[in-house]
XYZ file of C-alpha atoms in Angstrom:
397
model
C 0.000 0.000 0.000
C 1.312 3.489 -0.816
C 0.094 6.968 -0.028
C -1.018 9.507 -2.622
C -1.720 13.189 -2.358
C -5.250 14.549 -2.703
C -5.389 18.279 -3.558
C -8.975 18.694 -2.288
C -8.115 17.095 1.047
C -4.971 19.235 1.189
C -6.998 22.432 0.862
C -9.593 21.215 3.353
C -6.908 20.218 5.857
C -5.216 23.607 5.461
C -8.504 25.430 6.071
C -9.199 23.297 9.142
C -5.746 24.002 10.576
C -6.336 27.749 10.099
C -9.592 27.474 12.049
C -7.871 25.436 14.780
C -5.058 27.987 14.807
C -7.529 30.800 15.476
C -9.318 28.885 18.238
C -6.182 27.827 20.104
C -4.646 31.295 19.879
C -7.817 32.935 21.170
C -8.165 30.426 24.005
C -4.577 30.303 25.260
C -2.583 33.297 23.996
C -4.654 36.290 22.814
C -3.600 39.153 25.141
C -6.839 41.159 25.060
C -9.816 38.896 24.405
C -8.234 35.535 25.170
C -9.176 33.255 28.068
C -5.743 32.449 29.537
C -3.820 35.423 28.022
C -0.459 33.611 28.053
C 1.055 35.990 25.485
C 2.927 38.326 27.814
C 4.861 37.766 25.444
C 7.855 35.763 26.730
C 5.848 33.410 28.937
C 3.623 32.273 26.072
C 6.555 32.134 23.652
C 8.640 29.950 25.977
C 5.664 27.638 26.610
C 4.920 26.944 22.954
C 8.618 26.604 22.075
C 9.036 24.100 24.901
C 6.060 22.136 23.567
C 7.675 22.103 20.120
C 10.864 20.800 21.734
C 8.897 18.025 23.466
C 7.383 16.983 20.130
C 10.824 16.903 18.505
C 12.074 14.810 21.429
C 9.282 12.247 21.031
C 9.123 12.035 17.232
C 12.625 12.800 15.951
C 14.856 11.650 18.808
C 12.833 8.726 20.212
C 11.799 7.314 16.841
C 9.951 4.418 18.468
C 7.123 6.801 19.383
C 6.462 8.140 15.896
C 3.005 7.390 14.504
C 2.220 5.046 11.646
C -0.343 5.479 8.869
C -3.171 5.070 11.363
C -3.907 8.529 12.694
C -5.266 7.097 15.961
C -1.777 5.756 16.760
C -0.619 9.315 17.373
C -2.807 9.886 20.427
C -0.438 8.208 22.893
C 2.778 9.911 21.682
C 0.934 13.236 21.655
C -0.097 12.723 25.281
C 3.493 11.754 26.109
C 4.678 15.028 24.526
C 2.257 17.005 26.693
C 3.436 15.170 29.820
C 7.095 15.844 28.949
C 6.205 19.485 28.365
C 4.602 19.943 31.789
C 7.264 17.933 33.619
C 10.104 19.674 31.823
C 8.841 23.235 32.084
C 7.262 23.367 35.519
C 8.918 20.525 37.422
C 12.434 20.463 35.987
C 13.068 24.161 35.275
C 10.767 25.966 37.721
C 10.980 23.616 40.707
C 14.274 21.768 40.340
C 16.947 23.682 38.403
C 15.426 27.046 39.341
C 15.035 26.065 42.991
C 18.252 24.142 43.653
C 20.639 25.330 40.945
C 20.183 28.467 38.834
C 17.663 30.888 40.341
C 16.739 32.737 37.149
C 15.016 29.630 35.717
C 12.256 29.998 38.332
C 10.143 33.131 38.909
C 9.625 32.098 42.548
C 13.378 31.936 43.125
C 13.871 35.357 41.512
C 11.229 36.862 43.788
C 12.700 35.142 46.854
C 16.131 36.591 46.015
C 14.680 40.123 46.124
C 16.198 43.166 44.468
C 15.041 45.578 41.800
C 12.252 44.181 39.604
C 11.631 41.108 41.756
C 7.876 40.944 41.199
C 5.847 38.195 39.583
C 5.324 39.564 36.058
C 8.924 40.688 35.519
C 10.333 37.584 37.237
C 8.236 35.265 35.074
C 9.267 37.093 31.889
C 12.962 36.814 32.781
C 12.732 33.114 33.654
C 10.688 32.495 30.501
C 13.353 34.202 28.395
C 16.040 31.985 29.929
C 14.013 28.827 29.240
C 13.313 30.023 25.685
C 17.022 30.501 25.067
C 17.919 27.038 26.335
C 15.144 25.301 24.398
C 16.197 27.169 21.230
C 19.736 25.888 21.732
C 18.410 22.343 22.146
C 16.222 22.538 19.022
C 19.135 23.956 17.035
C 21.480 21.111 17.992
C 18.739 18.462 17.618
C 17.965 19.635 14.083
C 21.637 19.499 13.108
C 22.132 16.122 14.781
C 19.177 14.440 13.068
C 20.434 15.542 9.652
C 24.189 15.218 10.157
C 24.608 12.295 12.554
C 21.266 10.491 12.094
C 21.437 7.739 14.766
C 25.215 7.507 14.859
C 27.034 6.101 16.715
C 24.208 4.032 18.257
C 22.376 2.841 15.135
C 22.665 -0.859 16.059
C 20.948 -0.341 19.409
C 17.223 -0.123 20.280
C 15.259 3.041 19.555
C 14.907 3.738 23.263
C 18.664 3.524 23.869
C 19.264 5.658 20.790
C 16.779 8.236 22.091
C 18.359 8.410 25.538
C 21.865 8.644 24.071
C 20.911 11.350 21.572
C 19.098 13.336 24.275
C 22.178 13.463 26.498
C 24.518 14.192 23.585
C 22.311 16.983 22.241
C 21.855 18.402 25.753
C 25.633 18.497 26.246
C 26.181 20.687 23.187
C 23.034 22.731 23.887
C 24.359 23.599 27.367
C 27.637 24.845 25.852
C 25.812 26.962 23.253
C 23.452 28.343 25.872
C 26.295 29.156 28.278
C 28.268 31.115 25.676
C 25.542 32.776 23.586
C 22.604 33.270 25.960
C 23.590 33.015 29.620
C 25.508 36.365 29.626
C 22.364 38.169 28.453
C 20.174 36.632 31.156
C 22.625 37.584 33.912
C 22.669 41.160 32.583
C 18.869 41.456 32.994
C 19.145 41.938 36.744
C 20.059 45.030 38.754
C 22.895 44.955 39.520
C 24.271 42.859 36.656
C 25.350 39.429 37.908
C 29.008 39.891 36.945
C 30.287 36.899 38.901
C 27.662 34.590 37.399
C 28.016 35.625 33.749
C 30.443 37.655 31.675
C 29.458 40.957 30.099
C 27.893 40.028 26.723
C 30.946 39.737 24.485
C 28.972 40.490 21.301
C 27.744 43.895 22.525
C 29.988 46.018 20.304
C 29.347 43.928 17.211
C 25.562 43.704 17.678
C 25.105 47.174 19.255
C 23.153 45.486 22.052
C 23.770 43.148 24.955
C 20.625 41.219 24.016
C 20.916 37.628 22.804
C 18.196 38.386 20.271
C 21.280 38.772 18.072
C 21.962 35.033 18.354
C 18.273 34.145 18.280
C 18.070 35.822 14.868
C 20.787 33.900 13.049
C 20.034 30.633 14.884
C 16.338 30.463 13.914
C 17.326 31.447 10.380
C 19.846 28.593 10.376
C 17.190 26.146 11.558
C 14.932 27.299 8.723
C 17.586 26.745 6.058
C 18.715 23.296 7.160
C 15.097 22.197 7.711
C 14.243 23.389 4.210
C 17.222 21.536 2.759
C 16.367 18.382 4.683
C 12.726 18.364 3.553
C 12.905 19.884 0.070
C 16.531 19.466 -0.961
C 17.466 15.873 -0.150
C 18.899 15.402 -3.661
C 21.108 18.447 -3.111
C 22.248 17.243 0.324
C 23.125 13.829 -1.097
C 25.550 15.509 -3.475
C 27.438 17.349 -0.712
C 27.154 14.927 2.225
C 29.138 11.690 2.016
C 27.204 8.636 3.209
C 24.056 10.746 3.582
C 21.762 7.939 4.728
C 23.874 6.895 7.723
C 25.347 10.159 8.964
C 28.866 10.965 10.101
C 31.042 13.524 11.882
C 31.898 15.095 8.519
C 28.206 15.417 7.659
C 27.496 17.086 10.998
C 30.334 19.585 10.489
C 29.068 20.419 6.988
C 25.494 20.856 8.233
C 26.727 23.026 11.123
C 28.683 25.163 8.663
C 25.627 25.554 6.402
C 23.396 26.470 9.356
C 25.763 29.115 10.759
C 26.720 30.660 7.411
C 23.153 30.699 6.053
C 21.877 32.082 9.363
C 24.304 35.004 9.378
C 23.853 35.582 5.642
C 20.082 35.695 6.098
C 20.525 38.132 8.995
C 22.843 40.363 6.952
C 20.492 40.469 3.947
C 17.338 41.063 6.006
C 18.942 43.763 8.160
C 20.317 45.479 5.067
C 16.772 45.647 3.696
C 15.475 46.886 7.063
C 18.159 49.573 7.086
C 16.951 50.791 3.691
C 13.382 50.943 4.995
C 14.002 52.352 8.485
C 17.575 53.762 8.319
C 20.455 52.488 10.445
C 19.606 51.373 14.010
C 21.491 52.965 16.881
C 22.253 52.087 20.480
C 19.477 53.462 22.661
C 17.012 53.620 19.785
C 13.353 52.783 20.340
C 11.043 50.520 18.363
C 12.337 49.983 14.791
C 15.501 51.953 15.600
C 16.390 49.513 18.378
C 19.205 47.131 17.273
C 17.786 44.315 19.399
C 14.440 44.659 17.614
C 16.190 44.368 14.249
C 17.846 41.117 15.370
C 14.552 39.819 16.801
C 12.793 40.732 13.564
C 15.245 38.546 11.653
C 14.151 35.617 13.844
C 10.497 36.537 13.275
C 10.884 36.634 9.488
C 12.792 33.322 9.521
C 9.953 31.778 11.554
C 7.421 33.022 8.977
C 9.519 31.306 6.306
C 9.630 28.093 8.321
C 5.853 28.271 8.741
C 5.433 28.757 4.978
C 7.743 25.825 4.284
C 5.656 23.558 6.521
C 2.434 24.629 4.800
C 3.822 23.864 1.340
C 5.413 20.586 2.427
C 2.538 19.158 4.466
C -0.626 20.484 2.809
C 0.513 20.999 -0.780
C 2.996 18.114 -1.056
C 5.931 20.293 -2.179
C 4.003 20.780 -5.415
C 6.959 22.146 -7.408
C 8.758 19.312 -9.169
C 11.272 19.609 -11.995
C 13.819 17.205 -13.441
C 16.720 19.487 -12.531
C 17.315 19.091 -8.785
C 18.988 22.482 -8.443
C 16.197 24.292 -10.312
C 13.698 22.346 -8.232
C 15.365 23.516 -5.035
C 15.481 27.120 -6.240
C 11.817 27.191 -7.267
C 10.714 25.630 -3.981
C 12.763 28.187 -2.062
C 11.199 31.051 -4.022
C 7.733 29.623 -3.278
C 8.558 29.475 0.441
C 9.861 33.056 0.470
C 6.792 34.372 -1.397
C 4.349 32.581 0.910
C 6.397 33.582 3.961
C 6.177 37.259 2.981
C 2.431 36.904 2.374
C 2.102 35.587 5.948
C 4.370 38.423 7.137
C 2.234 41.149 5.585
C -0.943 39.429 6.772
C 0.315 39.353 10.366
C 1.174 43.059 10.387
C -1.927 44.168 8.471
C -5.075 45.483 10.144
C -6.836 42.220 9.298
C -4.004 40.258 10.854
C -4.107 42.424 13.960
C -7.785 41.562 14.443
C -7.148 37.879 13.755
C -4.265 37.735 16.252
C -5.934 40.155 18.709
C -3.017 42.579 18.786
C -2.372 46.293 18.395
C -1.587 47.141 14.736
C 1.954 48.131 13.869
C 5.502 46.819 13.921
C 8.560 47.637 15.998
C 7.719 46.680 19.567
C 9.903 43.948 21.097
C 7.116 43.314 23.601
C 4.826 42.152 20.790
C 6.897 39.521 18.991
C 5.259 37.465 16.261
C 7.406 34.469 17.204
C 4.764 33.171 19.599
C 2.072 32.951 16.927
C 4.346 31.618 14.182
C 5.922 28.937 16.412
C 2.451 27.953 17.650
C 1.353 27.638 14.014
C 4.380 25.497 13.131
C 3.780 23.337 16.204
C 0.156 22.706 15.211
C 1.286 21.515 11.784
C 3.927 19.297 13.412
C 1.266 17.719 15.642
C -1.035 17.177 12.677
C 1.728 15.671 10.533
C 3.810 13.669 13.012
C 1.113 12.377 15.377
C -2.020 12.225 13.251
C -0.549 11.591 9.810
C -2.197 14.769 8.461
C -5.612 13.108 8.682
C -7.703 13.213 6.481
C -5.181 14.435 3.891
C -3.295 11.222 3.097
C -5.059 8.324 1.463
C -3.850 4.861 0.503
C -3.455 3.367 -2.915
C -2.922 -0.312 -3.524
């Protein structure tokens, strides 16, 4: 039995996911008319990013939990993802690491420590930002590992052993990345700056800000590019990665190089365009003149592109197909960019503002689109990985 693509079901599934997107956003995140109002924004953003990380952990790292063609088989792994999310976020970070190790991972520990700004809203935002940074580091390494290393060097072992081994290996590198690129920013959030806990952000002169939004920008862009290549450019990757199917150290190094270079190149191009539209940013600038907003906006645009890529891949079956693999890759990339910019302009339009329940306009770092775009990507991941994009896929004998 093989699966075929049905264009009518693809359109219907896409429409249904848009409706579900609206409902979930209005229930959990919408800051004005929502029920739970989790978009503060960092609290909501860290929650949905952590959920995405839990899904990646279950489906891409512990392959034994991935669903089969039967959509009902995805219910259990989906529940497991939710359990991992709650245990990881609230038990591990808030009540273990934040309580017995690093205080800034728990809002309660920040408040107990006292000092300037030690109140619940600010404390929760700071702890949420720290968790967001760590989870981003984990997702970044996990994405590279699954493409570059595959299941090496444990491929002969059981899926569970592979999953445990990959989790610890990915966590090891994620901790290093977090410590160097993100930890200094978190320690600088407090008054006074925690100089003995973290160094002064070493990228401040280069980025014109002490904010790690600088690293968030190129890192999310890098994730977008290597995800796009993995899903839509396998033929291209096979030409540049030796022993593509098994994975190797060389493959991982090449993928890491592509992710970093493409991430910074994307940041340079996008910020050059933003400079033409809004002039050069400057230290101390507000809204669109703020360098940290420019870096954050790079991450936001990259997330829109990743969202567009998932739409085209899952609901429209990567519809562009040509005999030339390089032309095919180029055309698919153009399609992703075009759709990503359509989503971008929709989000910041007056219609988008009403749909998202936000104040119209662009330039406020306290109103990041990352929460909505990552939630949208996560919904598609759940639909695809756990429920086999039901009812989109059908079987042919």
